[in-house]
Coordinates of N, CA and C in Angstrom, one line a residue:
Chain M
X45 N 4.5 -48.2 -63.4 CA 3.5 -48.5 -64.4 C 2.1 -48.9 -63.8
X46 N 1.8 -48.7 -62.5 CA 0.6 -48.9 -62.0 C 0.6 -50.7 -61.8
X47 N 1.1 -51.7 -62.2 CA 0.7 -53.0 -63.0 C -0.5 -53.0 -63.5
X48 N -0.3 -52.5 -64.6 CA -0.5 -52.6 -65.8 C -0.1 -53.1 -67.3
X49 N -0.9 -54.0 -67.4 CA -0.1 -54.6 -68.7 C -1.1 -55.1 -69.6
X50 N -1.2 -55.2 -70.9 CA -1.9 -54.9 -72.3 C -1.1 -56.4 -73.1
X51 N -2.2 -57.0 -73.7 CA -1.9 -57.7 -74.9 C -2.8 -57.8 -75.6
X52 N -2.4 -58.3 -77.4 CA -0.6 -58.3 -77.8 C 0.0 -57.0 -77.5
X53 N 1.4 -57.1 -78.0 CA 1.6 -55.2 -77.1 C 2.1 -55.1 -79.0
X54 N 2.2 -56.0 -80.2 CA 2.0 -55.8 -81.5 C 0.6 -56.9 -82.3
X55 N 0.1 -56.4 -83.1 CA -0.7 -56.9 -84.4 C -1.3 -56.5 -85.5
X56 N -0.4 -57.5 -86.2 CA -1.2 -57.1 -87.9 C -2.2 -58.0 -88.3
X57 N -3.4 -57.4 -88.5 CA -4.7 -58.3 -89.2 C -5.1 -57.4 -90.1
X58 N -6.0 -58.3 -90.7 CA -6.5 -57.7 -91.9 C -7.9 -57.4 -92.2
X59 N -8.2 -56.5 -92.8 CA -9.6 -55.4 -93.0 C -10.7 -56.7 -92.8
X60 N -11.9 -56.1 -91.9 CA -12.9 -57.3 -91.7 C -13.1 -58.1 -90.8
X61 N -11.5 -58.2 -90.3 CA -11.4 -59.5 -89.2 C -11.7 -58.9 -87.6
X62 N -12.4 -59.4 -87.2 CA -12.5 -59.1 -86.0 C -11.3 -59.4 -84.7
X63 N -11.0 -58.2 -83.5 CA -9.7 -57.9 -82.9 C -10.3 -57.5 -81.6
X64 N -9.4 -58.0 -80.6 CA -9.8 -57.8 -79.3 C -8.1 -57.7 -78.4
X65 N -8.3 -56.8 -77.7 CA -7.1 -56.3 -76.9 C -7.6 -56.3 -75.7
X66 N -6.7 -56.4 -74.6 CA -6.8 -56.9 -73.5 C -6.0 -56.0 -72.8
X67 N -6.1 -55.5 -71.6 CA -5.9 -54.4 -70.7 C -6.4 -55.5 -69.3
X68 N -4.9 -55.5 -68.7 CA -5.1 -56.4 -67.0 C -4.0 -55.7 -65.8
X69 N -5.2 -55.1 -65.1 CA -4.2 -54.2 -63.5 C -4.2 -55.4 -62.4
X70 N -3.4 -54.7 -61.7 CA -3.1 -55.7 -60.4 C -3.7 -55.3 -59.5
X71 N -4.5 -54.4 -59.4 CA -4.5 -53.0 -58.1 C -5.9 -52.8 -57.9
X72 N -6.6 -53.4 -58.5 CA -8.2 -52.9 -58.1 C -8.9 -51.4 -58.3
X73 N -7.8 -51.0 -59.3 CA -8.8 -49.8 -59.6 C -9.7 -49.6 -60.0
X74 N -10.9 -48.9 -60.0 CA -11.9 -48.9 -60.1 C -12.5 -48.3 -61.9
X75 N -12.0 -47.2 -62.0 CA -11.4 -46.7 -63.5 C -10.8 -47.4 -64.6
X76 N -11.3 -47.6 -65.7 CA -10.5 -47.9 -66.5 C -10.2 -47.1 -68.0
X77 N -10.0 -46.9 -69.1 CA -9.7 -46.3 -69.8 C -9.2 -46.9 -71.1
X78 N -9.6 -47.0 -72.5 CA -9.0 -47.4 -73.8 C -8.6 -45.6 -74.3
X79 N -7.8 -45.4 -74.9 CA -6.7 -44.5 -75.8 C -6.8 -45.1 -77.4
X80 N -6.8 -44.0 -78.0 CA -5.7 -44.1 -79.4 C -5.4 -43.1 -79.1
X81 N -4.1 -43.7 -80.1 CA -3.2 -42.2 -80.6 C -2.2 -42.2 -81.5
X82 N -3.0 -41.4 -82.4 CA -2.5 -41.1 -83.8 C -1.5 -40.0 -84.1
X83 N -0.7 -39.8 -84.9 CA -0.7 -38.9 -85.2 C -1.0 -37.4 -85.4
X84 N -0.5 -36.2 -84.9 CA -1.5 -34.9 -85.4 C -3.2 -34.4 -84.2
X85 N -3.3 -36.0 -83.6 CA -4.5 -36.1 -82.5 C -4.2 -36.2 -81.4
X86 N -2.9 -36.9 -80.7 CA -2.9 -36.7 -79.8 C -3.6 -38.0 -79.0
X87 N -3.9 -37.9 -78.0 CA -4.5 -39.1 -77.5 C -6.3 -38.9 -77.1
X88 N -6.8 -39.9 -77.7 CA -8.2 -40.0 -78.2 C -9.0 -41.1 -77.2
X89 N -10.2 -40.1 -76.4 CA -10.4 -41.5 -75.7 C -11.8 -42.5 -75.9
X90 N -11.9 -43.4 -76.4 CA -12.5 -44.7 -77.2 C -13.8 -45.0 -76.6
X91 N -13.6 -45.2 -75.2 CA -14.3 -46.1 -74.5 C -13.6 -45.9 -72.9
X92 N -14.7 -45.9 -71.7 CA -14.2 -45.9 -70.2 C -15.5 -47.1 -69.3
X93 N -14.7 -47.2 -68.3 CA -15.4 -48.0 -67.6 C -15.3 -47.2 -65.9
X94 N -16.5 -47.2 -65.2 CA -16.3 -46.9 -63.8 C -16.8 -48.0 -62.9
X95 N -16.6 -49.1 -63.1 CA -17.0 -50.4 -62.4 C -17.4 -51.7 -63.3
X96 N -17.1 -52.5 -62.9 CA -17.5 -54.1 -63.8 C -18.5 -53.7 -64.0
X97 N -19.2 -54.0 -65.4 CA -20.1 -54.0 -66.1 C -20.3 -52.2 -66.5
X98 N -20.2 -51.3 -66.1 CA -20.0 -49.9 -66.3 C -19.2 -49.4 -66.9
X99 N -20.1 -49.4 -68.2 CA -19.1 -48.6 -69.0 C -19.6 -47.6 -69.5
X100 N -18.7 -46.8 -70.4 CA -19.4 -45.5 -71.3 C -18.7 -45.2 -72.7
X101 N -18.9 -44.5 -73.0 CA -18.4 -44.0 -74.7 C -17.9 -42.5 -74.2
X102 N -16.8 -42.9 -74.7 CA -15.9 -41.5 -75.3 C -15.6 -40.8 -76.4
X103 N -14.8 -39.8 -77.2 CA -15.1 -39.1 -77.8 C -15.2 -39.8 -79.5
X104 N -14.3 -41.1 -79.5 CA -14.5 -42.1 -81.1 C -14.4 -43.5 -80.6
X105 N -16.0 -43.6 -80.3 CA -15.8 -44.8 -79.8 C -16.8 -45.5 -81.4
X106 N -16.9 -44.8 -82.0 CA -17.3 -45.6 -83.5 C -16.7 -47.0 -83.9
X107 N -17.4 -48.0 -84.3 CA -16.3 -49.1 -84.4 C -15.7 -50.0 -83.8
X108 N -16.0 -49.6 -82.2 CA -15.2 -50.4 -80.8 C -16.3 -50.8 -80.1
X109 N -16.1 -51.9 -79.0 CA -17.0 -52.0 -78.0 C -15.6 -52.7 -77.0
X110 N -16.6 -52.5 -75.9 CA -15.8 -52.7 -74.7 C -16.6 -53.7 -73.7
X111 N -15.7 -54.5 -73.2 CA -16.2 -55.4 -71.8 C -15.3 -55.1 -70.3
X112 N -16.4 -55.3 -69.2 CA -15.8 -55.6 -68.1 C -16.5 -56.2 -67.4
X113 N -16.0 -57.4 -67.4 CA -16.3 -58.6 -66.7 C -16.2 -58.6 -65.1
X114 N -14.6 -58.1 -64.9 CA -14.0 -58.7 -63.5 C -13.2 -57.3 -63.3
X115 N -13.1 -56.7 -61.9 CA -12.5 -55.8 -61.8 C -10.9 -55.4 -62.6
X116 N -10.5 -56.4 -62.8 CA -9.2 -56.4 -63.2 C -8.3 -56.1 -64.8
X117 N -9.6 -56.7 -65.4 CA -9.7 -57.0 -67.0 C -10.8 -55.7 -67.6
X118 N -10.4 -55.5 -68.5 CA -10.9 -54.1 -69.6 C -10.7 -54.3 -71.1
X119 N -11.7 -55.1 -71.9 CA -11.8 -55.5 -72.7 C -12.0 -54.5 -74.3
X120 N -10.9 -54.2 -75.1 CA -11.6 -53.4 -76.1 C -11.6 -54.7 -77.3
X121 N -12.6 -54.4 -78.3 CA -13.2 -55.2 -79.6 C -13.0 -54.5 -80.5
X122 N -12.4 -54.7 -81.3 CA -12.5 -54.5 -83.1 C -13.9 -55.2 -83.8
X123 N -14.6 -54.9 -83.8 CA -15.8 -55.5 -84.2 C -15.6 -56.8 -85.6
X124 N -15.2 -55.5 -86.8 CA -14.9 -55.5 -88.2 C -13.6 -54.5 -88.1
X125 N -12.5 -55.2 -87.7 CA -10.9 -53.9 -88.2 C -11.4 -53.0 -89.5
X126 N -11.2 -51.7 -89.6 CA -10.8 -51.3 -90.8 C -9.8 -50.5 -91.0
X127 N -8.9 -50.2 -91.9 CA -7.3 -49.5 -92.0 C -7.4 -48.3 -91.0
X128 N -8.6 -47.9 -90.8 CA -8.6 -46.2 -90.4 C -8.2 -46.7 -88.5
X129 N -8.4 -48.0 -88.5 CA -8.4 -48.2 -87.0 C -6.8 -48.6 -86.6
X130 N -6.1 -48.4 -87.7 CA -4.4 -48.6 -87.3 C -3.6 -47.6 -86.5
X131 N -3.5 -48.0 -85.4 CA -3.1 -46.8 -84.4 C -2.6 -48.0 -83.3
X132 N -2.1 -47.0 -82.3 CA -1.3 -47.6 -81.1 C -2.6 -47.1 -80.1
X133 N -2.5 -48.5 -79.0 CA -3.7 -47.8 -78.4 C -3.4 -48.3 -76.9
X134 N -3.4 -47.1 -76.0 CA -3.0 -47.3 -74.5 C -4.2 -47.7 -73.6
X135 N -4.2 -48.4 -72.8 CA -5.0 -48.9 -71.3 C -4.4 -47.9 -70.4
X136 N -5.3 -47.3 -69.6 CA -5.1 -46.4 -68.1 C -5.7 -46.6 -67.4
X137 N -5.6 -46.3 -66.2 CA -6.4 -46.5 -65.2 C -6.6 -45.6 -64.1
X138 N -7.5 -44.9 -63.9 CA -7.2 -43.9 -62.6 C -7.4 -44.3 -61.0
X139 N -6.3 -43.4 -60.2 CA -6.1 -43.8 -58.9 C -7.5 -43.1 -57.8
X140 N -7.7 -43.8 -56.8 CA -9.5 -43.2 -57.0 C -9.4 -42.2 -55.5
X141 N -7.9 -41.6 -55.6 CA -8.0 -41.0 -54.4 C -9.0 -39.5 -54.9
X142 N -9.6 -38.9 -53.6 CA -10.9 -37.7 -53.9 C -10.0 -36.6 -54.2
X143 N -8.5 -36.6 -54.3 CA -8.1 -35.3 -54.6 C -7.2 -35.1 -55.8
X144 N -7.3 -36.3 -56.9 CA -6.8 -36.4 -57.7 C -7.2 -37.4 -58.6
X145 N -7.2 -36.8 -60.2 CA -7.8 -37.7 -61.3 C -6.5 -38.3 -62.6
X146 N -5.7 -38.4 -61.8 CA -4.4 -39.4 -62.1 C -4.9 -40.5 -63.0
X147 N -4.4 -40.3 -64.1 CA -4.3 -41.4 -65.0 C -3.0 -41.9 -65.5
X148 N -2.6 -43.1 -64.9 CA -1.3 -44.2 -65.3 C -1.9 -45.1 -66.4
X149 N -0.7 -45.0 -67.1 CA -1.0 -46.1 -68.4 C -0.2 -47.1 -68.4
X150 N -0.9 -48.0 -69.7 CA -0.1 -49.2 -69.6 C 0.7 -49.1 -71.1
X151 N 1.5 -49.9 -71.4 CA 2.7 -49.9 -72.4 C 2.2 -49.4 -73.7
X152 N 1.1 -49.6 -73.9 CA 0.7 -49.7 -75.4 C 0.5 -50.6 -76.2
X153 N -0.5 -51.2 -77.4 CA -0.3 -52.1 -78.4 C -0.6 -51.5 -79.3
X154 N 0.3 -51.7 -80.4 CA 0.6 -51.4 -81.6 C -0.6 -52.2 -82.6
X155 N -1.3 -51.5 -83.1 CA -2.3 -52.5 -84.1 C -2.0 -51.6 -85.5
X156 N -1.7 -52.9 -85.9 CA -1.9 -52.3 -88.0 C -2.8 -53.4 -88.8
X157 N -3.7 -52.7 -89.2 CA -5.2 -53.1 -90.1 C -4.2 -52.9 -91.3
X158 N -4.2 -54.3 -92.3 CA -4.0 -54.1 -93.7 C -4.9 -54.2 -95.0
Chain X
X1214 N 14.4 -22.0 -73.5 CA 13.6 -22.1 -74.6 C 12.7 -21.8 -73.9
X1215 N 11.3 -21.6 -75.3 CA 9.9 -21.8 -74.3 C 9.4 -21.9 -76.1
X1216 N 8.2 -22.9 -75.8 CA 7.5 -22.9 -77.0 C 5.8 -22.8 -76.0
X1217 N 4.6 -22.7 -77.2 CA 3.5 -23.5 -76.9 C 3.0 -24.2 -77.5
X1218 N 2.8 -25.3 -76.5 CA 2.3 -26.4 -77.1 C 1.6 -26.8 -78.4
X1219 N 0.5 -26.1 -78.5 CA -0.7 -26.6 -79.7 C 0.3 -25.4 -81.4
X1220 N 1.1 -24.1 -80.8 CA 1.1 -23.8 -82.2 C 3.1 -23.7 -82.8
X1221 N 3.4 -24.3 -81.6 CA 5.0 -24.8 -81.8 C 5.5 -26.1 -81.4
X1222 N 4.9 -27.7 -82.0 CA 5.2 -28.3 -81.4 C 6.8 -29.1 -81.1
X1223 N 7.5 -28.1 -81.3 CA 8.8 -28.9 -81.3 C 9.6 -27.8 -80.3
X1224 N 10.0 -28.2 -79.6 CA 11.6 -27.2 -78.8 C 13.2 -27.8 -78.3
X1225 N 13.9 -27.3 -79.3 CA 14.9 -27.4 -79.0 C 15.9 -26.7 -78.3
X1226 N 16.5 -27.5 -77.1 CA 17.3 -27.0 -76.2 C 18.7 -27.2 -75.8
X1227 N 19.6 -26.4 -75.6 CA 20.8 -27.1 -74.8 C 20.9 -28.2 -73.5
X1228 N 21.5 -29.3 -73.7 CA 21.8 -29.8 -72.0 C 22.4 -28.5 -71.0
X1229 N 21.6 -28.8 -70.0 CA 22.0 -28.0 -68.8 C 20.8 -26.5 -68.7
X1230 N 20.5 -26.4 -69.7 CA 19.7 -24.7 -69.8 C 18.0 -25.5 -69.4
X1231 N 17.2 -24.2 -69.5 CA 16.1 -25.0 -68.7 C 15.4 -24.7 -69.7
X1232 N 13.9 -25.1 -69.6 CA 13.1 -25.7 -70.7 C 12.0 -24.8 -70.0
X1233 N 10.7 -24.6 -70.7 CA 9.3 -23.7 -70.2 C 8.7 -24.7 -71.9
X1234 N 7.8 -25.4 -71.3 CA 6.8 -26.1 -72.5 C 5.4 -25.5 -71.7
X1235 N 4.9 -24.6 -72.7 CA 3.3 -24.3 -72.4 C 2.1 -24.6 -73.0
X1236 N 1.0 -24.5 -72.3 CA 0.3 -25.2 -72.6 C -1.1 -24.6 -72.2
X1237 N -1.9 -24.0 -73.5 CA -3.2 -22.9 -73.1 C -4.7 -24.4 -73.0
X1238 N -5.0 -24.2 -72.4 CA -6.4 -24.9 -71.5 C -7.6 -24.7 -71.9
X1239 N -8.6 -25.2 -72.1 CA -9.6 -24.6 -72.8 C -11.0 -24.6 -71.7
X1240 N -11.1 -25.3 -70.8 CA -12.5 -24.9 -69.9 C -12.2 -24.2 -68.9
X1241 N -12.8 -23.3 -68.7 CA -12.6 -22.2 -67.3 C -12.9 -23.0 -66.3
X1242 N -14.1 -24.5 -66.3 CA -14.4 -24.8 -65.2 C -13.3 -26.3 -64.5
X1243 N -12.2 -26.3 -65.5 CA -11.3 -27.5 -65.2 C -11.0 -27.1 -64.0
X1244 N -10.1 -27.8 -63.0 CA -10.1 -27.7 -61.6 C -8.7 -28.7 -61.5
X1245 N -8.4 -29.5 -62.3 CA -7.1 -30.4 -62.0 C -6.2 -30.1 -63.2
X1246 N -4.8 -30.2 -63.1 CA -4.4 -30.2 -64.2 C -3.1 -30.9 -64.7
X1247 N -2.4 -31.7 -65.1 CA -1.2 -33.0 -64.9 C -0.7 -32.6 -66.2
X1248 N 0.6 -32.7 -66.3 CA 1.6 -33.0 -67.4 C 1.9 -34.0 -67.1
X1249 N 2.4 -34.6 -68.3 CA 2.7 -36.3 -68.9 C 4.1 -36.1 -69.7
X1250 N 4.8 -36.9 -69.8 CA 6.0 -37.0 -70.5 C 5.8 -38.6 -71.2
X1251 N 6.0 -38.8 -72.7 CA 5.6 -39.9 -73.2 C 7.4 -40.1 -74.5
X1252 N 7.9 -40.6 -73.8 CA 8.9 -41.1 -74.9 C 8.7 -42.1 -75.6
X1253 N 9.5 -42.3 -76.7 CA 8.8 -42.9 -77.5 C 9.0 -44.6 -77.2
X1254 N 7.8 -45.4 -78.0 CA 7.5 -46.6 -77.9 C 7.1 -47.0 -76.9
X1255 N 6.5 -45.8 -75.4 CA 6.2 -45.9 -74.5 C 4.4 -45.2 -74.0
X1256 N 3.9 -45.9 -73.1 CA 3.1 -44.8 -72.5 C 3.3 -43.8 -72.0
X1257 N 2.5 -43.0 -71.9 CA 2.5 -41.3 -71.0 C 3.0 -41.7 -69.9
X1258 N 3.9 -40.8 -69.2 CA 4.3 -41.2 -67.7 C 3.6 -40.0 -67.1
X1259 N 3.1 -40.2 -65.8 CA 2.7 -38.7 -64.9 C 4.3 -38.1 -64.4
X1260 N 4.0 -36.7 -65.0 CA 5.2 -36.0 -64.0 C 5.0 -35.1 -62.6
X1261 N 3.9 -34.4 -62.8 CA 3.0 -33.5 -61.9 C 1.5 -33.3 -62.0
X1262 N 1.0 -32.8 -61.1 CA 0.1 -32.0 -61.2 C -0.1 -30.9 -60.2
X1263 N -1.1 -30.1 -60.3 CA -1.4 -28.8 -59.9 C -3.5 -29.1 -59.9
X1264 N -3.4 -28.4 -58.6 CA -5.1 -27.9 -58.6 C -5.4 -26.8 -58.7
X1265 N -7.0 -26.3 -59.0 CA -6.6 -24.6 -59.6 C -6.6 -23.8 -57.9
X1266 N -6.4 -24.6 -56.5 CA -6.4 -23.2 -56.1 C -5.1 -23.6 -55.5
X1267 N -4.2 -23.7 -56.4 CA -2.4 -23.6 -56.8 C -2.2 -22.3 -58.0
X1268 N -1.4 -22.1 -57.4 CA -0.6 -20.7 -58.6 C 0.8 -21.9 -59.0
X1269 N 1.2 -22.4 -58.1 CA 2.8 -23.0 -58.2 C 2.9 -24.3 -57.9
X1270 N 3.4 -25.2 -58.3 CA 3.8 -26.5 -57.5 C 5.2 -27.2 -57.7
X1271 N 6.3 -27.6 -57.4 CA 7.2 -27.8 -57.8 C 7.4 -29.3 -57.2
X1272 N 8.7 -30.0 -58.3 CA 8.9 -31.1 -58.0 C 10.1 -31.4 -58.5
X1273 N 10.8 -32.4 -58.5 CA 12.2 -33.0 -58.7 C 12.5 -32.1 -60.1
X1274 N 13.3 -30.8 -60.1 CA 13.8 -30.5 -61.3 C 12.7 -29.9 -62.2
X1275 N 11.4 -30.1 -61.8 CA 10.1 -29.4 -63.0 C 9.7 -28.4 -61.6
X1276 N 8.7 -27.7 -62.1 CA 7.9 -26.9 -62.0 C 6.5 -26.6 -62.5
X1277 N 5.4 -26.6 -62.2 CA 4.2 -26.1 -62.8 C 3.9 -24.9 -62.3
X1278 N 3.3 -24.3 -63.5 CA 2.9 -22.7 -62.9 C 1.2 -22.6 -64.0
X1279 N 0.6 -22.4 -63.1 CA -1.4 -22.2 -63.5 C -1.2 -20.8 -63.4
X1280 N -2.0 -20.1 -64.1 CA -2.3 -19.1 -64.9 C -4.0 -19.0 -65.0
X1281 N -5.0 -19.2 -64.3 CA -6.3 -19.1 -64.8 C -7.0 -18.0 -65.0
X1282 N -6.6 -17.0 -64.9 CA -7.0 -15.6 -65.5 C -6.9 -15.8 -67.3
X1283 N -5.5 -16.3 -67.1 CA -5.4 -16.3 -69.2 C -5.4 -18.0 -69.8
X1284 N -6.1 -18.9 -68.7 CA -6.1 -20.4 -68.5 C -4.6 -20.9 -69.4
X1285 N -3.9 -20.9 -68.9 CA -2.5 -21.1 -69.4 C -2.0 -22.0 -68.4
X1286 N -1.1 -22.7 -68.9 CA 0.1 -24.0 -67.8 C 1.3 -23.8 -68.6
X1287 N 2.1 -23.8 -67.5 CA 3.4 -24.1 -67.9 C 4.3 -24.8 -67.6
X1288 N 5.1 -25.6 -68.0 CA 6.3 -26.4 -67.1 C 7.2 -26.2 -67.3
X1289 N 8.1 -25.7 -66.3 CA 9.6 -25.9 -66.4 C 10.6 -26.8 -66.1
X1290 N 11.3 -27.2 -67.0 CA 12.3 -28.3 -66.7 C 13.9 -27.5 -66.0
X1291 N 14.1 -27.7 -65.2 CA 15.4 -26.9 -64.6 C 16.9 -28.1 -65.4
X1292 N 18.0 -27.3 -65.5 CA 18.9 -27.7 -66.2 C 18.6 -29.2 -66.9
X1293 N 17.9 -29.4 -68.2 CA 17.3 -30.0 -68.8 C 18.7 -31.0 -69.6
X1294 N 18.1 -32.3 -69.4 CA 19.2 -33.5 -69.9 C 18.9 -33.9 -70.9
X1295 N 20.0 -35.1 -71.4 CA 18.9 -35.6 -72.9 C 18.0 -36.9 -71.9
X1296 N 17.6 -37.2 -71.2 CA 16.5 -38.1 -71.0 C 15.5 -37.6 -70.7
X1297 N 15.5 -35.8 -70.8 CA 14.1 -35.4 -70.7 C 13.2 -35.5 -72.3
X1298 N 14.3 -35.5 -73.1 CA 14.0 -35.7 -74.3 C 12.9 -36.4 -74.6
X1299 N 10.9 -36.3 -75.5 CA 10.1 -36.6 -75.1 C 9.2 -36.0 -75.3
X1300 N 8.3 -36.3 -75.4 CA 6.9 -35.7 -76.2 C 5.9 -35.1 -74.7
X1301 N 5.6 -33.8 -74.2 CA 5.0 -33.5 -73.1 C 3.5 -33.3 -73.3
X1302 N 3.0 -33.7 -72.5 CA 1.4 -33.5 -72.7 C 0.8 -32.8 -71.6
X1303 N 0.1 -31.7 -71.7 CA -0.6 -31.4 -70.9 C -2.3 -31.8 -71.2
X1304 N -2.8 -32.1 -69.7 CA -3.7 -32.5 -69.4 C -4.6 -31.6 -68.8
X1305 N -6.4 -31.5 -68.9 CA -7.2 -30.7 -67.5 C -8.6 -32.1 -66.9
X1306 N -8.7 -31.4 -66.1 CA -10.2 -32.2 -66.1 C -11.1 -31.6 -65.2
X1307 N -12.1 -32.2 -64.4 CA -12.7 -31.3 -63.6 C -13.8 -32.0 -62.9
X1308 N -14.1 -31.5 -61.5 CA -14.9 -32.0 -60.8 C -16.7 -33.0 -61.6
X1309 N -16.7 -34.1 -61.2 CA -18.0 -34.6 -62.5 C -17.7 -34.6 -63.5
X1310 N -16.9 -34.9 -64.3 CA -16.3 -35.6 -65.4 C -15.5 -37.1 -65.5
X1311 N -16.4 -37.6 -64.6 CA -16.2 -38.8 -64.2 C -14.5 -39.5 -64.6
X1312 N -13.9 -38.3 -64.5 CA -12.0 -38.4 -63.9 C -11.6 -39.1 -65.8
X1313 N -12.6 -38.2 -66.9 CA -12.0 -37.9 -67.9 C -11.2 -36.7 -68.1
X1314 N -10.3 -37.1 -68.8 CA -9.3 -36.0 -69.1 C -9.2 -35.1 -70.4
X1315 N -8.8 -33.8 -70.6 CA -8.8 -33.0 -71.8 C -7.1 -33.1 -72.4
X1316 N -7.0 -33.6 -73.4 CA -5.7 -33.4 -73.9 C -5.5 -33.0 -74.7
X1317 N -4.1 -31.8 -74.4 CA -3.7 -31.3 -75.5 C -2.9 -32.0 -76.6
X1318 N -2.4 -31.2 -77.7 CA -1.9 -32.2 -78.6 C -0.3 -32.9 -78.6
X1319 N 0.2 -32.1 -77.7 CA 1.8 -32.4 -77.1 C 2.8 -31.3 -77.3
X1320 N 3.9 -31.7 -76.9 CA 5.1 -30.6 -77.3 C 6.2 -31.4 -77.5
X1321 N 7.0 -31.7 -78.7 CA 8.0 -32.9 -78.2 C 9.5 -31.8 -77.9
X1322 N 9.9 -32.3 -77.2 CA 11.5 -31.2 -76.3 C 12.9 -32.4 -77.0
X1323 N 13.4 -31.8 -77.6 CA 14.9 -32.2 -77.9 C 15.8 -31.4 -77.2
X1324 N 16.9 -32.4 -76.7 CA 18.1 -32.0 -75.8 C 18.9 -32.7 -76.6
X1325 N 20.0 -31.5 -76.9 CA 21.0 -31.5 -77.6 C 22.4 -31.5 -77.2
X1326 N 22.7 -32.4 -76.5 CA 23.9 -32.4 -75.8 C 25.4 -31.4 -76.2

């Protein structure tokens, strides 16, 4: 699993409330990565980071914001939850060798907006 | 069996018989390309990958075969168990795409003992 590990890896909150998930490697990768994945979509990417403080926007990053503080930690935010944001949402990380764009993930957390 | 991915997402197979899950690609200019196996309540696992100037690459019991004339991937699972059982994903990406990935929508494979 790269060590990689995500919390909570479940939560239910409710429409409005603001939500933050946590994504922490052991490994110093340089890459980081938020996921959803729903349903019918497949896996959706939110938000990336290519170095502490470097980040970018991916293809629905509507709704989310992201921190990276410390090489280690990769911060996604629920601003305001809304139901549409209930999905399972994976942390990855790529290995930064030059001949491959390897992405390992972490377990998953399960978020349900009620 | 053989399905593809985006317009047969389900394939069911006997234990022991081998498996082909395909998977058509959409940028000519992708250059890397990884299948994922993602059982459930779990993350994607890496199974393989291939670069485009591979036709073949093989590994423990799978296979990938690139196709970039008709941008096609395929994987084969050789005498396929139920723990291959599992949602497969194919993946592309490509040089300066800051090692973002294109994903397709999956294939899930049932082994039927």
């Amino acid at each position: 699993d790269a060590g990689i590990t995500q919390s909570p890896r479940h939560k239910v909150t409710e429409t409005g409330t603001p939500v933050t998930l946590r994504c922490h490697q052991t490994e110093n990768h340089r890459y980081m990565y938020w996921y959803r994945q729903d349903p019918g979509h497949g896996l959706r990417l939110i938000h990336y980071s290519y170095g502490v403080k470097d980040t970018d926007k991916g293809e629905v990053s509507d709704g989310y914001s992201v921190s990276r503080s410390k090489t280690e930690d990769f911060l996604l935010t629920l601003e305001s939850a809304t139901s549409s944001q209930t999905s399972v949402y994976f942390c990855a990380i790529s290995t930064t060798s030059a001949r491959t764009d390897t992405q390992y993930f972490g377990p998953g957390t399960r978020l349900t907006v009620l | 069996g053989e399905s593809v991915g985006l317009h047969l997402p389900t394939l069911s197979v006997q234990e022991g018989d081998n498996s082909i899950i395909n998977c058509a690609y959409s940028n000519s200019a992708s250059d890397y390309f990884i299948w994922y196996k993602q059982e459930s309540g779990k993350g994607p696992q890496f199974i393989i990958d291939i670069r485009s100037n591979m036709d073949k690459r093989q590994g423990q019991r799978v296979t990938v075969l690139l196709n970039k004339t008709v941008k096609h991937l395929s994987l084969q699972i050789a005498a396929t168990q139920p723990g291959d059982s599992a949602v497969y994903f194919c993946a592309e990406t490509n040089a300066g795409n800051n090692r973002k990935l294109i994903w397709g929508l999956g294939t899930s494979l049932a082994v039927n003992p």
